[in-house]
Coordinates of N, CA and C and ligand atoms in Angstrom, one line a residue:
X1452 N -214.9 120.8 -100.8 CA -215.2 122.0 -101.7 C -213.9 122.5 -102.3
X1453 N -214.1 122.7 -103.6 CA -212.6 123.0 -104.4 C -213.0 124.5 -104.2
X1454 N -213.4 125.4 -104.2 CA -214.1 126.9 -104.0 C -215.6 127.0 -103.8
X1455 N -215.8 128.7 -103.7 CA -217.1 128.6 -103.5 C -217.2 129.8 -104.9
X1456 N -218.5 129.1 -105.4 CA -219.2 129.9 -106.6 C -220.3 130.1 -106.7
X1457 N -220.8 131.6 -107.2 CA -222.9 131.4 -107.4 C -222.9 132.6 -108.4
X1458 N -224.3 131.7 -108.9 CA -224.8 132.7 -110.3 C -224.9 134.1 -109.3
X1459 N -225.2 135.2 -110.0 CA -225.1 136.2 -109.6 C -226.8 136.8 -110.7
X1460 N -227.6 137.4 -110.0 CA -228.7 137.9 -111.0 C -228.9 139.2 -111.0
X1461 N -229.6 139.3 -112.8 CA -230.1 140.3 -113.5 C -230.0 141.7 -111.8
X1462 N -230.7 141.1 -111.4 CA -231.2 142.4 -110.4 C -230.2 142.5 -109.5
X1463 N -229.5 142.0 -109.4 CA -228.7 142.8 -108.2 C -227.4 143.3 -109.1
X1464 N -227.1 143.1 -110.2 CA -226.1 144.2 -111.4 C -227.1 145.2 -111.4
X1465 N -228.5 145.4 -111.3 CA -228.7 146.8 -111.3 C -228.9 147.6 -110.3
X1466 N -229.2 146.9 -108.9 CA -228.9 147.1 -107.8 C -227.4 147.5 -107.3
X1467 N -226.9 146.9 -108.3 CA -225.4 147.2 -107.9 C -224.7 148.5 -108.8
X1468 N -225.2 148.7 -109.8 CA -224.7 149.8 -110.7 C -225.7 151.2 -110.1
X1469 N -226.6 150.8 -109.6 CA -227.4 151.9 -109.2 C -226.8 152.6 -108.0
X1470 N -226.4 151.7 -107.4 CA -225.5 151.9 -105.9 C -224.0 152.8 -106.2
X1471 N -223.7 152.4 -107.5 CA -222.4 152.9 -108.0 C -222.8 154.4 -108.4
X1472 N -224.1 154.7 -109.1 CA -224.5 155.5 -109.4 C -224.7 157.1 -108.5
X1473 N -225.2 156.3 -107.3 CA -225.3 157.4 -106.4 C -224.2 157.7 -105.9
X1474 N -223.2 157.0 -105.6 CA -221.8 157.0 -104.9 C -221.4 158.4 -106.0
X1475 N -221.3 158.4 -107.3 CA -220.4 159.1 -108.0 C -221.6 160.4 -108.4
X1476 N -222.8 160.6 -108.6 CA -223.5 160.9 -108.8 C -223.3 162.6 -107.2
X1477 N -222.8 163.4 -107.8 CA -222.3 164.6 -107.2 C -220.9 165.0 -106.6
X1478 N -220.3 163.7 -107.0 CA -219.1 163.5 -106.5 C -217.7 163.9 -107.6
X1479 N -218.5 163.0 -108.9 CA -217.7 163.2 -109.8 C -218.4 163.9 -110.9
X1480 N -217.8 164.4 -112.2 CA -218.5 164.5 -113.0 C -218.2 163.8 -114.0
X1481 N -218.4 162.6 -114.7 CA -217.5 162.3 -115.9 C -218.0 162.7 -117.4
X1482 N -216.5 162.6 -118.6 CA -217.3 162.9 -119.8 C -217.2 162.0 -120.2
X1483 N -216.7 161.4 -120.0 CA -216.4 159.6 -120.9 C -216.5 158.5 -119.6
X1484 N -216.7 157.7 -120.5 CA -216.4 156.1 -119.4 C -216.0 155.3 -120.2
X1485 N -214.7 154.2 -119.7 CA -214.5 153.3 -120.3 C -214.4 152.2 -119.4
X1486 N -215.2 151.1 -120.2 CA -215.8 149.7 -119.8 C -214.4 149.1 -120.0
X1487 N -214.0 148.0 -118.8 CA -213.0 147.0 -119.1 C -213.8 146.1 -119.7
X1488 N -213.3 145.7 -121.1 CA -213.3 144.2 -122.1 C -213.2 143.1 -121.0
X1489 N -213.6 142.1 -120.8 CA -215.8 141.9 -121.2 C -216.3 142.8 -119.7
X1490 N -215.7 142.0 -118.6 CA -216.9 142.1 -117.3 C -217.3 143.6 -116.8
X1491 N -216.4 144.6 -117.8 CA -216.8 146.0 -117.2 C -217.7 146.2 -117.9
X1492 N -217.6 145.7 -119.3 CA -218.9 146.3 -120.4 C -220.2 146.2 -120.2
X1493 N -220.7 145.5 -119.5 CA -222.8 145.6 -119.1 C -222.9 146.6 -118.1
X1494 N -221.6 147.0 -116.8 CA -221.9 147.5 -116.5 C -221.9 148.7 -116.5
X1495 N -220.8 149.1 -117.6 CA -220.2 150.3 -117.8 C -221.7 150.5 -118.8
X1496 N -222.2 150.0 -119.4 CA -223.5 150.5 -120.3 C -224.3 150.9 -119.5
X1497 N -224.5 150.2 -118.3 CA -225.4 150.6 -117.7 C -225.3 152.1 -116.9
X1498 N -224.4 152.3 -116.5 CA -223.5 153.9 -115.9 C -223.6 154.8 -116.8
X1499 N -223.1 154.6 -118.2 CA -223.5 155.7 -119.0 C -225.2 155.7 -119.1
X1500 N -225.9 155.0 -119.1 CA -227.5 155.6 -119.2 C -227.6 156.4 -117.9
X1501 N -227.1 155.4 -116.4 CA -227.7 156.5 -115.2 C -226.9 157.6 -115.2
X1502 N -226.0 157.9 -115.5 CA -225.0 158.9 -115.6 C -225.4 160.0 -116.6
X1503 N -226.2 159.9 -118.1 CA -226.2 160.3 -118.6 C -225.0 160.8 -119.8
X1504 N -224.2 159.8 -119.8 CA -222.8 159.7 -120.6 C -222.9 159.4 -121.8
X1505 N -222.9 159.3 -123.0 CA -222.7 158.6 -124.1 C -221.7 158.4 -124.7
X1506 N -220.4 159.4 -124.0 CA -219.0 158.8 -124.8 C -218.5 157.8 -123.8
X1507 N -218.4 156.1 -124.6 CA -218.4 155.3 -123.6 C -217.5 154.5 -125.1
X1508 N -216.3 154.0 -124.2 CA -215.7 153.4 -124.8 C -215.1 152.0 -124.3
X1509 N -214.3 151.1 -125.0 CA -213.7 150.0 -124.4 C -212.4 150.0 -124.6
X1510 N -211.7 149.2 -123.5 CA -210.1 148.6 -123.5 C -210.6 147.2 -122.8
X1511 N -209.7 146.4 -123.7 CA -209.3 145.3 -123.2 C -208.7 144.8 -122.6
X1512 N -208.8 143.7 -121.2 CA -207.7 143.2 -120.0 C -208.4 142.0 -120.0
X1513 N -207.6 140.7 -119.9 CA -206.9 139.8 -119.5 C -206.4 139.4 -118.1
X1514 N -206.7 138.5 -117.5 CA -206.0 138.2 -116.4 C -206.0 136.7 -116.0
X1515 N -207.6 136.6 -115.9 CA -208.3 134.9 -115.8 C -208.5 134.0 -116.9
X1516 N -208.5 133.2 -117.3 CA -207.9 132.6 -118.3 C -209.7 131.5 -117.9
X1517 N -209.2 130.2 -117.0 CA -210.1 129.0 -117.4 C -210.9 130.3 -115.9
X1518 N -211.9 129.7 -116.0 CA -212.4 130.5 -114.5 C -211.8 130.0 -113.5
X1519 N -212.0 131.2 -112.4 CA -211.4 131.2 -111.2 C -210.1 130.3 -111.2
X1520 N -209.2 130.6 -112.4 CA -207.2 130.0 -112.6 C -206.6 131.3 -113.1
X1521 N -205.8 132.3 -112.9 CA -205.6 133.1 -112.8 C -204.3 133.0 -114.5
X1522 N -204.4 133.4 -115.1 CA -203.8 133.6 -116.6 C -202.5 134.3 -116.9
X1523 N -201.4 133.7 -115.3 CA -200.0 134.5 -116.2 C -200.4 135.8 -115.3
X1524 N -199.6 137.6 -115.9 CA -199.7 138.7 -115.6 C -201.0 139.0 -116.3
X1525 N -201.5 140.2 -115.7 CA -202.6 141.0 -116.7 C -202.0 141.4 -117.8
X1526 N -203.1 141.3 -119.0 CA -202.5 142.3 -120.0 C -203.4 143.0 -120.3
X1527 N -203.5 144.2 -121.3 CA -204.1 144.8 -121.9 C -204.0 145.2 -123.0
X1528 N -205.1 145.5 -123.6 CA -205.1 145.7 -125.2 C -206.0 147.4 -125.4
X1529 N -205.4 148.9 -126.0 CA -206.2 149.6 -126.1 C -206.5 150.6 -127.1
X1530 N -206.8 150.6 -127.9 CA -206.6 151.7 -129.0 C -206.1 152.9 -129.0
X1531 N -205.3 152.7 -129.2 CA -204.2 154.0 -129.5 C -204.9 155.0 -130.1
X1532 N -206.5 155.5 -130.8 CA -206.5 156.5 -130.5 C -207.6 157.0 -129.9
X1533 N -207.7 156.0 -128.5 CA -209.0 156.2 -127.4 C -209.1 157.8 -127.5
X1534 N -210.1 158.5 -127.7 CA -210.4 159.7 -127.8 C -210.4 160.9 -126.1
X1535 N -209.6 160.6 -125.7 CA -209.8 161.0 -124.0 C -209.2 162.2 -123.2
X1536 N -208.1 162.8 -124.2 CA -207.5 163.5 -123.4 C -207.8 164.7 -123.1
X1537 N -207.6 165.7 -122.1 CA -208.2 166.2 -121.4 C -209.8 166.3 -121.2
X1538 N -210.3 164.9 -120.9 CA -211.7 164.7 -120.3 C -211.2 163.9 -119.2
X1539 N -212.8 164.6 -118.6 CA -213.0 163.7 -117.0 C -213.0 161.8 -117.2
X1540 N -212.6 161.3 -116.6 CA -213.1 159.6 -117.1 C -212.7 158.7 -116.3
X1541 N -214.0 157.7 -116.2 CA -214.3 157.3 -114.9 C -214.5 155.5 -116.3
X1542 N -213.7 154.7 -114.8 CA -213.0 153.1 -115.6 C -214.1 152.7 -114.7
X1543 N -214.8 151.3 -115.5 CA -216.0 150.3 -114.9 C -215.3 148.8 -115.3
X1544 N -215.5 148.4 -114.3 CA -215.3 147.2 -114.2 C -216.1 145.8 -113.3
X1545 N -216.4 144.7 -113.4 CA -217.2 144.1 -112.8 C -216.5 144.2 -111.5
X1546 N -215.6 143.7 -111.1 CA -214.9 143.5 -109.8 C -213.2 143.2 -109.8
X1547 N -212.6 144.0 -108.6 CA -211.4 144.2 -108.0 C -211.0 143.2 -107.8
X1548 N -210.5 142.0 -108.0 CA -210.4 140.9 -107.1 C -208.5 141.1 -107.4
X1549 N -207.4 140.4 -107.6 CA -206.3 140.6 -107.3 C -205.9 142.2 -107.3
X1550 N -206.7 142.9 -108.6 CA -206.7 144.6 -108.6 C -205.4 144.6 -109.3
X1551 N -204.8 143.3 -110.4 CA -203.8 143.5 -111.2 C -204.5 144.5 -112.6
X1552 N -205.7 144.2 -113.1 CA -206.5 144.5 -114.7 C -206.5 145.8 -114.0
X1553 N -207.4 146.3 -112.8 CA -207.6 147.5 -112.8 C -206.3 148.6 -112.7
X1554 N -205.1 148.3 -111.6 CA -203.9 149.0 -111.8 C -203.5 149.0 -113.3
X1555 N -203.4 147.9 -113.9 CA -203.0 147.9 -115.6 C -203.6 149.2 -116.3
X1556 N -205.1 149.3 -115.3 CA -205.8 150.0 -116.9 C -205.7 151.2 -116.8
X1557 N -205.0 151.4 -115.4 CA -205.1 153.0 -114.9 C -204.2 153.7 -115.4
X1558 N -202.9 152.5 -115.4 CA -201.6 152.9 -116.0 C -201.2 153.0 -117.7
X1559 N -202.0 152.5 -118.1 CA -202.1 152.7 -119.5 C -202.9 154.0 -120.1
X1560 N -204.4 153.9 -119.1 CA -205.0 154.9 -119.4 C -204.4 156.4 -119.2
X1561 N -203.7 156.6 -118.3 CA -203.3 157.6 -117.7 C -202.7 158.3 -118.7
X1562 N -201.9 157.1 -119.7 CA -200.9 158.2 -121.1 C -201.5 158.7 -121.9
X1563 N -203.1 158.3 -121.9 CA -203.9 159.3 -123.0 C -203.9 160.6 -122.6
X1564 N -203.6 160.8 -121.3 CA -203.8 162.4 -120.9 C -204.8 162.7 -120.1
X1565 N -205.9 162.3 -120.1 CA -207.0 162.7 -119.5 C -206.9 163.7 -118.6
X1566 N -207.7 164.5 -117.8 CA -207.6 165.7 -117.2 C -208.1 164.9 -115.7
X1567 N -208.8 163.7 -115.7 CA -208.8 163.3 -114.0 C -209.3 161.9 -114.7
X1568 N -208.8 161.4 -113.9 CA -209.4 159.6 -113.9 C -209.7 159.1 -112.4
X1569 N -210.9 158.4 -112.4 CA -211.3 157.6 -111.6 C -211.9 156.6 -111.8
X1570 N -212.1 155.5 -110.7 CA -212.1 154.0 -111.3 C -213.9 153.9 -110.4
X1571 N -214.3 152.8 -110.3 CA -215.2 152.2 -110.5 C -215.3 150.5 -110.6
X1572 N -216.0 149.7 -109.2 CA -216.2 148.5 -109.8 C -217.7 148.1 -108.6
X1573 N -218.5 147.2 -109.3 CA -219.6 146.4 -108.7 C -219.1 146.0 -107.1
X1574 N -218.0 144.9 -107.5 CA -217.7 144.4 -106.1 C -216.2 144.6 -105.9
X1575 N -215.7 144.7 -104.8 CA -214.5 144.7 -104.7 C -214.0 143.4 -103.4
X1576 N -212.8 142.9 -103.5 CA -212.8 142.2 -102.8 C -211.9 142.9 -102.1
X1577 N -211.7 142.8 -100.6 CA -210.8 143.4 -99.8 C -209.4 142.9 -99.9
X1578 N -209.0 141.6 -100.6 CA -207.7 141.8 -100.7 C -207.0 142.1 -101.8
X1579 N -207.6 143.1 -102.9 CA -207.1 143.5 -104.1 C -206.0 144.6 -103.4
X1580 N -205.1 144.7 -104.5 CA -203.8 145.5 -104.1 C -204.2 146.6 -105.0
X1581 N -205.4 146.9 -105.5 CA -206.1 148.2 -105.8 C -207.0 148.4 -105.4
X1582 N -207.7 150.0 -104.7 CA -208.8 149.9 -104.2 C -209.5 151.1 -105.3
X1583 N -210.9 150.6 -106.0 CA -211.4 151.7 -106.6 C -211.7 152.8 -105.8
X1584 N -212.0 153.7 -106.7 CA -212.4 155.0 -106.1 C -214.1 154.8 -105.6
X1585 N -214.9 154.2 -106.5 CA -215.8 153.5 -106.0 C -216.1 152.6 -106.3
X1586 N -217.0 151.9 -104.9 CA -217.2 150.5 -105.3 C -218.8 150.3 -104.7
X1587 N -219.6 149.2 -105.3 CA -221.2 149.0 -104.7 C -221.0 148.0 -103.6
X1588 N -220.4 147.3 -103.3 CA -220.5 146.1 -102.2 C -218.7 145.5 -102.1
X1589 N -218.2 145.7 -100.8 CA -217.1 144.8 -100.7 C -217.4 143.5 -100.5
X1590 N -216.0 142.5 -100.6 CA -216.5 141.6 -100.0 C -214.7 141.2 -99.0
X1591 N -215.3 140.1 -98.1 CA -214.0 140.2 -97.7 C -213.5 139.0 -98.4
X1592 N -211.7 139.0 -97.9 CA -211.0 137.9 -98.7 C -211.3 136.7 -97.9
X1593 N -211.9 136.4 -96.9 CA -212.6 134.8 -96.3 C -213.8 134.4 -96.9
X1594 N -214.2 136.0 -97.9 CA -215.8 135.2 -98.1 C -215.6 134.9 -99.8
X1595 N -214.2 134.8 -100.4 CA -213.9 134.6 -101.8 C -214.9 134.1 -102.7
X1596 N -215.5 134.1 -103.7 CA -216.0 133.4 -104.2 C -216.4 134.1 -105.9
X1597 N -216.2 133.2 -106.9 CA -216.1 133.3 -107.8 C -217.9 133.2 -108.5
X1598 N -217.7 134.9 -108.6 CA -219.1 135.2 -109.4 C -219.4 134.4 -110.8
X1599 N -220.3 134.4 -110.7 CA -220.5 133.8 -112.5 C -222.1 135.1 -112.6
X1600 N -221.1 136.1 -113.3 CA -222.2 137.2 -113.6 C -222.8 136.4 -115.2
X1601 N -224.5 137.5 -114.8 CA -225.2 137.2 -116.6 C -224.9 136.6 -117.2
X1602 N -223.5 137.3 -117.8 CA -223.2 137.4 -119.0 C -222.0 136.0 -119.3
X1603 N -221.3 135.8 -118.4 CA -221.1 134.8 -118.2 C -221.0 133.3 -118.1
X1604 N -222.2 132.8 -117.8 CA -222.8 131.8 -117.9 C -222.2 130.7 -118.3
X1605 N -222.3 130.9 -119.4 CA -221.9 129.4 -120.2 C -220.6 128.8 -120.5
X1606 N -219.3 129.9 -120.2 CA -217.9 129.9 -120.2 C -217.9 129.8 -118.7
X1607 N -218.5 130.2 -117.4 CA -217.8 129.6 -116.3 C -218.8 128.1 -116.1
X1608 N -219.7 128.3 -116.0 CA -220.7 126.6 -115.9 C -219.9 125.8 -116.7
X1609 N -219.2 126.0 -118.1 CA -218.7 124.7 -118.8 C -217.4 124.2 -117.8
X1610 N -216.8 125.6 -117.7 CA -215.4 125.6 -117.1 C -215.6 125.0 -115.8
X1611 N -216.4 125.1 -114.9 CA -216.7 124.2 -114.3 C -216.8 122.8 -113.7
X1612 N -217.9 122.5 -114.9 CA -218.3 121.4 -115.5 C -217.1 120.5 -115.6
X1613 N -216.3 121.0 -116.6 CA -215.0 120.6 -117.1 C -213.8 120.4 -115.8
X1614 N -214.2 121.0 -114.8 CA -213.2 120.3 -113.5 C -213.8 119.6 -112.6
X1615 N -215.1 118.9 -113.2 CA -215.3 117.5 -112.2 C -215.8 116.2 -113.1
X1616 N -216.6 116.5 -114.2 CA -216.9 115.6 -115.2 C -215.5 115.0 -116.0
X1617 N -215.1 113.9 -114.8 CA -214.1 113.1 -115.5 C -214.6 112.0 -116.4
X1618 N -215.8 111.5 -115.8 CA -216.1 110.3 -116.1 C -217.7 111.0 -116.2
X1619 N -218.5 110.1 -117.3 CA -219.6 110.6 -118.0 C -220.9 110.5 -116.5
X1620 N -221.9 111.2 -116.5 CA -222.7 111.7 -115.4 C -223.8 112.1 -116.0
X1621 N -224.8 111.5 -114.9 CA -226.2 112.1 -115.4 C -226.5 113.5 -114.9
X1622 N -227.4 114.7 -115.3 CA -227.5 115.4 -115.1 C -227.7 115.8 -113.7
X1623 N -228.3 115.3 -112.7 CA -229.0 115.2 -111.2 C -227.5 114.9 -110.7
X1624 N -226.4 114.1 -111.2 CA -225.1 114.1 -110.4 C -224.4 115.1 -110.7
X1625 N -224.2 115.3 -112.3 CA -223.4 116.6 -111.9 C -223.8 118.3 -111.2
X1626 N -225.7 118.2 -110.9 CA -226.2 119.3 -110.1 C -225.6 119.0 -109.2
X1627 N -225.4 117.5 -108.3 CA -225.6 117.3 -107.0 C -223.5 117.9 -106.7
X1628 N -223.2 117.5 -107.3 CA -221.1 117.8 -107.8 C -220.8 118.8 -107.8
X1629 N -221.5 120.2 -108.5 CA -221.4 121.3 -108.6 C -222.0 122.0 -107.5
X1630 N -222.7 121.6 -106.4 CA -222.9 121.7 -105.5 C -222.0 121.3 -104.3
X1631 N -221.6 120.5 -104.5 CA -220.7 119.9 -103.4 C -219.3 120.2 -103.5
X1632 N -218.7 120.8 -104.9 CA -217.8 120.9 -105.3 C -217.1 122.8 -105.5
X1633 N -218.9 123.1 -105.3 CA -218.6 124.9 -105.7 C -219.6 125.7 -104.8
X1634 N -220.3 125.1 -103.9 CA -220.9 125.3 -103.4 C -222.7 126.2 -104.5
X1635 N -222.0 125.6 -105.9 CA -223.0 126.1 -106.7 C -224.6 125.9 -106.5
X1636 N -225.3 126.6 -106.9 CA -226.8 126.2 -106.8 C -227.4 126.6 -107.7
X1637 N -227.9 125.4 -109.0 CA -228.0 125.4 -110.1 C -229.3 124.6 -110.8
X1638 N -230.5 124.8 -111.2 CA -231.8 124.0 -110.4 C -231.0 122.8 -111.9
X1639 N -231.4 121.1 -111.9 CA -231.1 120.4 -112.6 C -231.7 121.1 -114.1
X1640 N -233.1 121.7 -114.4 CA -233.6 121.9 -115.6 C -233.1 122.2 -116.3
X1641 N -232.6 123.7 -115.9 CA -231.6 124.8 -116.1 C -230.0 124.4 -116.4
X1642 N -229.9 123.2 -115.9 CA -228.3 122.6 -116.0 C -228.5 121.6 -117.4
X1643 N -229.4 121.2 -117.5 CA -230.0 120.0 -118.6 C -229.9 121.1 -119.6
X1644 N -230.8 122.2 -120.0 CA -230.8 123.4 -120.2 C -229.3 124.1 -121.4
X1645 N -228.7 124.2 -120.5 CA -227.2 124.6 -120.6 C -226.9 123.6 -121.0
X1646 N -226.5 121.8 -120.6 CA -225.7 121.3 -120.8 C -226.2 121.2 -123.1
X1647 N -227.6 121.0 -122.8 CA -227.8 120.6 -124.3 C -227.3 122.1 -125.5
X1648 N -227.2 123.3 -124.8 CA -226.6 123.6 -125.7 C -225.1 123.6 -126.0
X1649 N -224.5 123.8 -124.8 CA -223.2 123.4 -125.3 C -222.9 122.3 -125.6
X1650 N -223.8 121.1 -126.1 CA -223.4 120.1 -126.8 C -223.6 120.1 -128.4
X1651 N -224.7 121.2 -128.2 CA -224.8 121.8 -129.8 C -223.4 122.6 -130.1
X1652 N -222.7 122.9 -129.5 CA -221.7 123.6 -130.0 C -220.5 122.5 -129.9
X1653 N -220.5 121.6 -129.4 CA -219.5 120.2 -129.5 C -218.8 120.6 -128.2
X1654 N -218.7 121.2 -127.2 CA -218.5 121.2 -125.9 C -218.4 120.4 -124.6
X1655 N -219.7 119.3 -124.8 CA -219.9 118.2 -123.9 C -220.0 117.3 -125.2
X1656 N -221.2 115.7 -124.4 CA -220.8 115.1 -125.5 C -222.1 114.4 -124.8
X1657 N -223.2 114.0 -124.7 CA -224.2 113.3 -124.6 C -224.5 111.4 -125.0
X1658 N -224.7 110.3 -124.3 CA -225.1 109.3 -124.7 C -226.0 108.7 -123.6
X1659 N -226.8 107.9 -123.8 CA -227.8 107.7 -122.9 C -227.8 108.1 -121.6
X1660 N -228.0 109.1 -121.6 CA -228.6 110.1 -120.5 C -227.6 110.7 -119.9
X1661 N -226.5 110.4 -120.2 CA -225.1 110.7 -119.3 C -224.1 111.6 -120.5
X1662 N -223.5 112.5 -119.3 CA -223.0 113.9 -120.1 C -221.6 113.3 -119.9
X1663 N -220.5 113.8 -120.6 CA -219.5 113.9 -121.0 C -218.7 115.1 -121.4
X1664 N -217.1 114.8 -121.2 CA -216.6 115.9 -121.9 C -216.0 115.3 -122.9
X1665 N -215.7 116.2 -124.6 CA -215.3 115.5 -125.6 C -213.7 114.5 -125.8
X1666 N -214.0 114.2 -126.0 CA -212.2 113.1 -126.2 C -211.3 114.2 -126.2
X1667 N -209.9 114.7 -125.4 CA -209.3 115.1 -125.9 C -209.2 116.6 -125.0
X1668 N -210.3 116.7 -124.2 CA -210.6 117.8 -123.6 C -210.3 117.5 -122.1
Ligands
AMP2634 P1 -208.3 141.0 -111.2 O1 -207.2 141.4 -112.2 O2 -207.9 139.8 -110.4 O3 -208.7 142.1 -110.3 O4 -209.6 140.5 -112.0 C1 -209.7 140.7 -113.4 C2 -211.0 140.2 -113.9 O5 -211.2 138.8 -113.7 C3 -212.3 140.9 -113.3 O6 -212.6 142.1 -113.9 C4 -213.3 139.8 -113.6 O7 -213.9 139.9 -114.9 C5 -212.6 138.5 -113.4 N1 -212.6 138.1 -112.0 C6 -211.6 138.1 -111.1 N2 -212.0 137.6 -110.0 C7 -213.3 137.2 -110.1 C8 -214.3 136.7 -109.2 N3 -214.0 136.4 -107.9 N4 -215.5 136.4 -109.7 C9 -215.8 136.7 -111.0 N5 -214.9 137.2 -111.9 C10 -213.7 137.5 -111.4

């Protein structure tokens, strides 16, 4: 096993944002929220509906690069004239895991002024060297494993894909690989599925029945 990885579903992001919900829900009050660019953004949308928020903004971070290969330092990217200062504002993010993006965002955010900031994430892993103010589910650092949320999908399954399809494979071997390899569990249809459209986008590479990655990749 090179790691362990699993889809993550529709229902338990709302399970898990609802969980977030009640945690902050008397605790805090926020007037804004800002979603980390991408994996905070579905659920930071979803917080401002149960929250009742509509100033909901984004900043962009950087950290993970190919999935689960870590990209250098964090960076961040945020508009200079994020609208925030002296409001309450509470940061969403999918998950804590080194806790470099979220320290990044706290520290940048912090120069807009805001009058209180607090953070927020779905999961947290216990060995992040940041801990949100809240969080819906820990996990610990022996049970690691690299989510592939929703939204997702198709950038970590390729990236994946892309670290065992050396040599061309029928669909049924690379389910049975991605299983043995990520401890993934991925039904073949669904992988047939996925594999044909990312071959519409020139991603893989298809010939009698057997998948490939393109020359060069
Ligand atoms: P980090 O700076 O390590 O706390 O993580 C930054 C971002 O990388 C997170 O907001 C996620 O979008 C992504 N990420 C990090 N670790 C994981 C993981 N174990 N599973 C899924 N996504 C992750």
């Amino acid at each position: 096993m090179q790691f362990q990885a699993r889809l993550v579903t529709w229902n338990e992001i709302v399970d898990w944002c609802l969980k977030l919900r009640s945690h902050i829900v008397g605790s805090y009050h926020p007037d804004a929220i800002i979603g980390l660019s991408r994996g905070g953004l579905v659920p930071a949308r979803l917080l401002s509906d149960y929250l009742w928020i509509k100033d909901l903004f984004s900043v962009k971070t950087e950290h993970w690069g190919i999935t689960a290969s870590k990209d250098g330092e964090a960076k961040i990217t945020a508009d200079p004239s994020l609208p925030i200062r002296g409001k309450n504002v509470l940061i969403v993010d999918d998950i804590t895991d080194t806790g470099s993006s979220m320290k990044l965002a706290v520290d940048t955010i912090k120069k807009f002024q805001p009058a209180s900031l607090k953070t927020s994430t779905m999961l947290h892993i216990e060995h992040s060297t940041y801990v949100p103010d809240y969080f819906a589910t820990s996990v610990s650092a022996m049970e690691w494993t690299w989510f592939i949320f929703p939204w997702n999908i198709y950038e970590d399954v390729l990236n994946l894909t892309g670290k065992i399809l050396h040599a061309p494979m029928h669909v049924r071997d690379l389910s049975d690989a991605l299983k043995e390899n990520f401890g993934l569990d991925i039904n073949q249809r669904y992988l047939g599925e996925l594999l044909q459209n990312f071959a519409k986008s020139g991603k893989v590479v298809s010939s009698g029945g057997m998948w490939g990655m393109p020359q060069g990749k």
